[in-house]
Amino acid sequence: MSKKNFESSLEKLEDIVGNLEGGNLTLDESIKRFEEGIKLYKGCKDLLSDAEKKITVLSESLKEEEYES
């Protein structure tokens, strides 16, 4: 997944889920949309993991500042 923003990827993923739940796709279309959804899911998961790591680093930095004061 290219570096897309989280909100855009999540919106596309929700659209795919809606299409799949709608039941109006052929089997081949459903499989293609499912594959696309998996890629988007993994990309969103990676973006969330990166954000969590940044928050952890920032929180630890803040704690260190508080201890030094």
PDB file of N, CA and C in Angstrom:
ATOM      1  N   MET A   1       0.855  -1.176   0.000  1.00  0.00           N
ATOM      2  CA  MET A   1       0.000   0.000   0.000  1.00  0.00           C
ATOM      3  C   MET A   1       0.890   1.225   0.000  1.00  0.00           C
ATOM      4  N   SER A   2       0.599   2.146  -0.880  1.00  0.00           N
ATOM      5  CA  SER A   2       1.357   3.387  -0.884  1.00  0.00           C
ATOM      6  C   SER A   2       0.956   4.201   0.344  1.00  0.00           C
ATOM      7  N   LYS A   3       1.752   5.219   0.601  1.00  0.00           N
ATOM      8  CA  LYS A   3       1.511   6.033   1.795  1.00  0.00           C
ATOM      9  C   LYS A   3       0.272   6.916   1.588  1.00  0.00           C
ATOM     10  N   LYS A   4      -0.884   6.348   1.792  1.00  0.00           N
ATOM     11  CA  LYS A   4      -2.139   7.090   1.726  1.00  0.00           C
ATOM     12  C   LYS A   4      -2.503   7.466   3.147  1.00  0.00           C
ATOM     13  N   ASN A   5      -3.316   8.483   3.265  1.00  0.00           N
ATOM     14  CA  ASN A   5      -3.686   8.818   4.643  1.00  0.00           C
ATOM     15  C   ASN A   5      -4.717   7.827   5.175  1.00  0.00           C
ATOM     16  N   PHE A   6      -4.736   7.705   6.455  1.00  0.00           N
ATOM     17  CA  PHE A   6      -5.554   6.690   7.118  1.00  0.00           C
ATOM     18  C   PHE A   6      -7.038   6.866   6.811  1.00  0.00           C
ATOM     19  N   GLU A   7      -7.509   8.089   6.883  1.00  0.00           N
ATOM     20  CA  GLU A   7      -8.938   8.341   6.688  1.00  0.00           C
ATOM     21  C   GLU A   7      -9.403   7.933   5.301  1.00  0.00           C
ATOM     22  N   SER A   8      -8.611   8.230   4.296  1.00  0.00           N
ATOM     23  CA  SER A   8      -8.966   7.876   2.925  1.00  0.00           C
ATOM     24  C   SER A   8      -9.012   6.354   2.751  1.00  0.00           C
ATOM     25  N   SER A   9      -8.024   5.677   3.306  1.00  0.00           N
ATOM     26  CA  SER A   9      -7.979   4.222   3.210  1.00  0.00           C
ATOM     27  C   SER A   9      -9.144   3.579   3.947  1.00  0.00           C
ATOM     28  N   LEU A  10      -9.452   4.104   5.117  1.00  0.00           N
ATOM     29  CA  LEU A  10     -10.558   3.563   5.898  1.00  0.00           C
ATOM     30  C   LEU A  10     -11.888   3.762   5.173  1.00  0.00           C
ATOM     31  N   GLU A  11     -12.050   4.906   4.550  1.00  0.00           N
ATOM     32  CA  GLU A  11     -13.275   5.178   3.795  1.00  0.00           C
ATOM     33  C   GLU A  11     -13.428   4.192   2.635  1.00  0.00           C
ATOM     34  N   LYS A  12     -12.329   3.926   1.934  1.00  0.00           N
ATOM     35  CA  LYS A  12     -12.376   2.964   0.827  1.00  0.00           C
ATOM     36  C   LYS A  12     -12.682   1.558   1.347  1.00  0.00           C
ATOM     37  N   LEU A  13     -12.103   1.226   2.484  1.00  0.00           N
ATOM     38  CA  LEU A  13     -12.354  -0.090   3.074  1.00  0.00           C
ATOM     39  C   LEU A  13     -13.827  -0.237   3.450  1.00  0.00           C
ATOM     40  N   GLU A  14     -14.412   0.798   4.020  1.00  0.00           N
ATOM     41  CA  GLU A  14     -15.834   0.764   4.371  1.00  0.00           C
ATOM     42  C   GLU A  14     -16.701   0.618   3.130  1.00  0.00           C
ATOM     43  N   ASP A  15     -16.293   1.253   2.050  1.00  0.00           N
ATOM     44  CA  ASP A  15     -17.024   1.135   0.780  1.00  0.00           C
ATOM     45  C   ASP A  15     -16.981  -0.300   0.260  1.00  0.00           C
ATOM     46  N   ILE A  16     -15.815  -0.908   0.346  1.00  0.00           N
ATOM     47  CA  ILE A  16     -15.656  -2.293  -0.095  1.00  0.00           C
ATOM     48  C   ILE A  16     -16.536  -3.219   0.738  1.00  0.00           C
ATOM     49  N   VAL A  17     -16.540  -3.027   2.041  1.00  0.00           N
ATOM     50  CA  VAL A  17     -17.373  -3.858   2.911  1.00  0.00           C
ATOM     51  C   VAL A  17     -18.844  -3.704   2.518  1.00  0.00           C
ATOM     52  N   GLY A  18     -19.263  -2.473   2.263  1.00  0.00           N
ATOM     53  CA  GLY A  18     -20.638  -2.239   1.843  1.00  0.00           C
ATOM     54  C   GLY A  18     -20.971  -2.953   0.542  1.00  0.00           C
ATOM     55  N   ASN A  19     -20.044  -2.898  -0.412  1.00  0.00           N
ATOM     56  CA  ASN A  19     -20.247  -3.599  -1.684  1.00  0.00           C
ATOM     57  C   ASN A  19     -20.361  -5.102  -1.487  1.00  0.00           C
ATOM     58  N   LEU A  20     -19.477  -5.646  -0.663  1.00  0.00           N
ATOM     59  CA  LEU A  20     -19.499  -7.090  -0.421  1.00  0.00           C
ATOM     60  C   LEU A  20     -20.774  -7.511   0.314  1.00  0.00           C
ATOM     61  N   GLU A  21     -21.200  -6.724   1.263  1.00  0.00           N
ATOM     62  CA  GLU A  21     -22.417  -7.050   2.009  1.00  0.00           C
ATOM     63  C   GLU A  21     -23.671  -6.880   1.161  1.00  0.00           C
ATOM     64  N   GLY A  22     -23.581  -6.008   0.140  1.00  0.00           N
ATOM     65  CA  GLY A  22     -24.735  -5.759  -0.715  1.00  0.00           C
ATOM     66  C   GLY A  22     -25.145  -6.964  -1.537  1.00  0.00           C
ATOM     67  N   GLY A  23     -24.197  -7.835  -1.817  1.00  0.00           N
ATOM     68  CA  GLY A  23     -24.516  -9.061  -2.546  1.00  0.00           C
ATOM     69  C   GLY A  23     -24.781  -8.872  -4.020  1.00  0.00           C
ATOM     70  N   ASN A  24     -24.425  -7.716  -4.582  1.00  0.00           N
ATOM     71  CA  ASN A  24     -24.701  -7.454  -5.992  1.00  0.00           C
ATOM     72  C   ASN A  24     -23.500  -7.690  -6.897  1.00  0.00           C
ATOM     73  N   LEU A  25     -22.408  -8.199  -6.340  1.00  0.00           N
ATOM     74  CA  LEU A  25     -21.202  -8.425  -7.123  1.00  0.00           C
ATOM     75  C   LEU A  25     -21.134  -9.882  -7.577  1.00  0.00           C
ATOM     76  N   THR A  26     -20.462 -10.078  -8.698  1.00  0.00           N
ATOM     77  CA  THR A  26     -20.208 -11.450  -9.131  1.00  0.00           C
ATOM     78  C   THR A  26     -19.133 -12.038  -8.213  1.00  0.00           C
ATOM     79  N   LEU A  27     -18.929 -13.333  -8.314  1.00  0.00           N
ATOM     80  CA  LEU A  27     -17.912 -13.983  -7.492  1.00  0.00           C
ATOM     81  C   LEU A  27     -16.529 -13.387  -7.781  1.00  0.00           C
ATOM     82  N   ASP A  28     -16.210 -13.210  -9.065  1.00  0.00           N
ATOM     83  CA  ASP A  28     -14.913 -12.638  -9.432  1.00  0.00           C
ATOM     84  C   ASP A  28     -14.754 -11.212  -8.892  1.00  0.00           C
ATOM     85  N   GLU A  29     -15.796 -10.401  -9.014  1.00  0.00           N
ATOM     86  CA  GLU A  29     -15.749  -9.031  -8.488  1.00  0.00           C
ATOM     87  C   GLU A  29     -15.591  -9.046  -6.972  1.00  0.00           C
ATOM     88  N   SER A  30     -16.297  -9.957  -6.331  1.00  0.00           N
ATOM     89  CA  SER A  30     -16.212 -10.068  -4.876  1.00  0.00           C
ATOM     90  C   SER A  30     -14.797 -10.420  -4.436  1.00  0.00           C
ATOM     91  N   ILE A  31     -14.172 -11.344  -5.130  1.00  0.00           N
ATOM     92  CA  ILE A  31     -12.810 -11.744  -4.779  1.00  0.00           C
ATOM     93  C   ILE A  31     -11.847 -10.576  -4.972  1.00  0.00           C
ATOM     94  N   LYS A  32     -11.981  -9.863  -6.081  1.00  0.00           N
ATOM     95  CA  LYS A  32     -11.111  -8.710  -6.336  1.00  0.00           C
ATOM     96  C   LYS A  32     -11.296  -7.641  -5.261  1.00  0.00           C
ATOM     97  N   ARG A  33     -12.529  -7.370  -4.910  1.00  0.00           N
ATOM     98  CA  ARG A  33     -12.795  -6.355  -3.877  1.00  0.00           C
ATOM     99  C   ARG A  33     -12.273  -6.828  -2.526  1.00  0.00           C
ATOM    100  N   PHE A  34     -12.411  -8.126  -2.236  1.00  0.00           N
ATOM    101  CA  PHE A  34     -11.906  -8.673  -0.985  1.00  0.00           C
ATOM    102  C   PHE A  34     -10.388  -8.520  -0.907  1.00  0.00           C
ATOM    103  N   GLU A  35      -9.701  -8.836  -2.008  1.00  0.00           N
ATOM    104  CA  GLU A  35      -8.239  -8.673  -2.050  1.00  0.00           C
ATOM    105  C   GLU A  35      -7.839  -7.219  -1.817  1.00  0.00           C
ATOM    106  N   GLU A  36      -8.554  -6.319  -2.469  1.00  0.00           N
ATOM    107  CA  GLU A  36      -8.283  -4.893  -2.286  1.00  0.00           C
ATOM    108  C   GLU A  36      -8.521  -4.493  -0.827  1.00  0.00           C
ATOM    109  N   GLY A  37      -9.580  -5.027  -0.243  1.00  0.00           N
ATOM    110  CA  GLY A  37      -9.886  -4.731   1.151  1.00  0.00           C
ATOM    111  C   GLY A  37      -8.813  -5.224   2.100  1.00  0.00           C
ATOM    112  N   ILE A  38      -8.272  -6.396   1.831  1.00  0.00           N
ATOM    113  CA  ILE A  38      -7.200  -6.942   2.664  1.00  0.00           C
ATOM    114  C   ILE A  38      -5.974  -6.034   2.609  1.00  0.00           C
ATOM    115  N   LYS A  39      -5.620  -5.577   1.414  1.00  0.00           N
ATOM    116  CA  LYS A  39      -4.473  -4.660   1.277  1.00  0.00           C
ATOM    117  C   LYS A  39      -4.715  -3.365   2.045  1.00  0.00           C
ATOM    118  N   LEU A  40      -5.918  -2.823   1.933  1.00  0.00           N
ATOM    119  CA  LEU A  40      -6.240  -1.595   2.658  1.00  0.00           C
ATOM    120  C   LEU A  40      -6.209  -1.818   4.163  1.00  0.00           C
ATOM    121  N   TYR A  41      -6.738  -2.958   4.605  1.00  0.00           N
ATOM    122  CA  TYR A  41      -6.731  -3.294   6.030  1.00  0.00           C
ATOM    123  C   TYR A  41      -5.304  -3.347   6.565  1.00  0.00           C
ATOM    124  N   LYS A  42      -4.429  -4.047   5.836  1.00  0.00           N
ATOM    125  CA  LYS A  42      -3.038  -4.158   6.272  1.00  0.00           C
ATOM    126  C   LYS A  42      -2.362  -2.785   6.306  1.00  0.00           C
ATOM    127  N   GLY A  43      -2.654  -1.964   5.307  1.00  0.00           N
ATOM    128  CA  GLY A  43      -2.087  -0.611   5.278  1.00  0.00           C
ATOM    129  C   GLY A  43      -2.563   0.230   6.454  1.00  0.00           C
ATOM    130  N   CYS A  44      -3.856   0.145   6.758  1.00  0.00           N
ATOM    131  CA  CYS A  44      -4.408   0.881   7.906  1.00  0.00           C
ATOM    132  C   CYS A  44      -3.791   0.382   9.205  1.00  0.00           C
ATOM    133  N   LYS A  45      -3.641  -0.913   9.308  1.00  0.00           N
ATOM    134  CA  LYS A  45      -3.041  -1.503  10.509  1.00  0.00           C
ATOM    135  C   LYS A  45      -1.608  -1.006  10.692  1.00  0.00           C
ATOM    136  N   ASP A  46      -0.845  -0.946   9.599  1.00  0.00           N
ATOM    137  CA  ASP A  46       0.528  -0.438   9.664  1.00  0.00           C
ATOM    138  C   ASP A  46       0.562   1.034  10.076  1.00  0.00           C
ATOM    139  N   LEU A  47      -0.338   1.826   9.501  1.00  0.00           N
ATOM    140  CA  LEU A  47      -0.394   3.245   9.862  1.00  0.00           C
ATOM    141  C   LEU A  47      -0.739   3.427  11.337  1.00  0.00           C
ATOM    142  N   LEU A  48      -1.676   2.632  11.835  1.00  0.00           N
ATOM    143  CA  LEU A  48      -2.038   2.707  13.253  1.00  0.00           C
ATOM    144  C   LEU A  48      -0.875   2.280  14.146  1.00  0.00           C
ATOM    145  N   SER A  49      -0.161   1.263  13.730  1.00  0.00           N
ATOM    146  CA  SER A  49       0.990   0.790  14.496  1.00  0.00           C
ATOM    147  C   SER A  49       2.072   1.873  14.567  1.00  0.00           C
ATOM    148  N   ASP A  50       2.328   2.526  13.438  1.00  0.00           N
ATOM    149  CA  ASP A  50       3.300   3.616  13.413  1.00  0.00           C
ATOM    150  C   ASP A  50       2.867   4.759  14.322  1.00  0.00           C
ATOM    151  N   ALA A  51       1.588   5.094  14.280  1.00  0.00           N
ATOM    152  CA  ALA A  51       1.077   6.172  15.126  1.00  0.00           C
ATOM    153  C   ALA A  51       1.205   5.799  16.601  1.00  0.00           C
ATOM    154  N   GLU A  52       0.918   4.560  16.931  1.00  0.00           N
ATOM    155  CA  GLU A  52       1.022   4.095  18.311  1.00  0.00           C
ATOM    156  C   GLU A  52       2.467   4.192  18.810  1.00  0.00           C
ATOM    157  N   LYS A  53       3.416   3.817  17.953  1.00  0.00           N
ATOM    158  CA  LYS A  53       4.831   3.910  18.317  1.00  0.00           C
ATOM    159  C   LYS A  53       5.232   5.355  18.581  1.00  0.00           C
ATOM    160  N   LYS A  54       4.775   6.275  17.740  1.00  0.00           N
ATOM    161  CA  LYS A  54       5.097   7.689  17.921  1.00  0.00           C
ATOM    162  C   LYS A  54       4.517   8.212  19.232  1.00  0.00           C
ATOM    163  N   ILE A  55       3.283   7.819  19.526  1.00  0.00           N
ATOM    164  CA  ILE A  55       2.637   8.262  20.764  1.00  0.00           C
ATOM    165  C   ILE A  55       3.388   7.716  21.970  1.00  0.00           C
ATOM    166  N   THR A  56       3.832   6.479  21.893  1.00  0.00           N
ATOM    167  CA  THR A  56       4.585   5.875  22.990  1.00  0.00           C
ATOM    168  C   THR A  56       5.888   6.639  23.225  1.00  0.00           C
ATOM    169  N   VAL A  57       6.603   6.949  22.149  1.00  0.00           N
ATOM    170  CA  VAL A  57       7.863   7.688  22.271  1.00  0.00           C
ATOM    171  C   VAL A  57       7.610   9.070  22.871  1.00  0.00           C
ATOM    172  N   LEU A  58       6.583   9.745  22.390  1.00  0.00           N
ATOM    173  CA  LEU A  58       6.276  11.076  22.915  1.00  0.00           C
ATOM    174  C   LEU A  58       5.860  11.019  24.381  1.00  0.00           C
ATOM    175  N   SER A  59       5.087  10.018  24.742  1.00  0.00           N
ATOM    176  CA  SER A  59       4.646   9.871  26.133  1.00  0.00           C
ATOM    177  C   SER A  59       5.833   9.596  27.053  1.00  0.00           C
ATOM    178  N   GLU A  60       6.748   8.743  26.614  1.00  0.00           N
ATOM    179  CA  GLU A  60       7.930   8.445  27.418  1.00  0.00           C
ATOM    180  C   GLU A  60       8.808   9.685  27.566  1.00  0.00           C
ATOM    181  N   SER A  61       8.905  10.450  26.504  1.00  0.00           N
ATOM    182  CA  SER A  61       9.674  11.691  26.552  1.00  0.00           C
ATOM    183  C   SER A  61       9.069  12.661  27.554  1.00  0.00           C
ATOM    184  N   LEU A  62       7.761  12.729  27.578  1.00  0.00           N
ATOM    185  CA  LEU A  62       7.069  13.611  28.520  1.00  0.00           C
ATOM    186  C   LEU A  62       7.283  13.142  29.953  1.00  0.00           C
ATOM    187  N   LYS A  63       7.239  11.837  30.183  1.00  0.00           N
ATOM    188  CA  LYS A  63       7.462  11.291  31.507  1.00  0.00           C
ATOM    189  C   LYS A  63       8.870  11.602  31.992  1.00  0.00           C
ATOM    190  N   GLU A  64       9.856  11.487  31.098  1.00  0.00           N
ATOM    191  CA  GLU A  64      11.232  11.783  31.447  1.00  0.00           C
ATOM    192  C   GLU A  64      11.385  13.252  31.832  1.00  0.00           C
ATOM    193  N   GLU A  65      10.693  14.122  31.102  1.00  0.00           N
ATOM    194  CA  GLU A  65      10.725  15.553  31.428  1.00  0.00           C
ATOM    195  C   GLU A  65      10.146  15.808  32.816  1.00  0.00           C
ATOM    196  N   GLU A  66       9.046  15.131  33.138  1.00  0.00           N
ATOM    197  CA  GLU A  66       8.405  15.324  34.434  1.00  0.00           C
ATOM    198  C   GLU A  66       9.318  14.856  35.566  1.00  0.00           C
ATOM    199  N   TYR A  67      10.047  13.767  35.356  1.00  0.00           N
ATOM    200  CA  TYR A  67      10.940  13.240  36.387  1.00  0.00           C
ATOM    201  C   TYR A  67      12.143  14.174  36.599  1.00  0.00           C
ATOM    202  N   GLU A  68      12.566  14.836  35.536  1.00  0.00           N
ATOM    203  CA  GLU A  68      13.710  15.728  35.641  1.00  0.00           C
ATOM    204  C   GLU A  68      13.352  17.033  36.346  1.00  0.00           C
ATOM    205  N   SER A  69      12.085  17.369  36.357  1.00  0.00           N
ATOM    206  CA  SER A  69      11.652  18.639  36.974  1.00  0.00           C
ATOM    207  C   SER A  69      11.611  18.571  38.467  1.00  0.00           C
TER     208      SER A  69
END
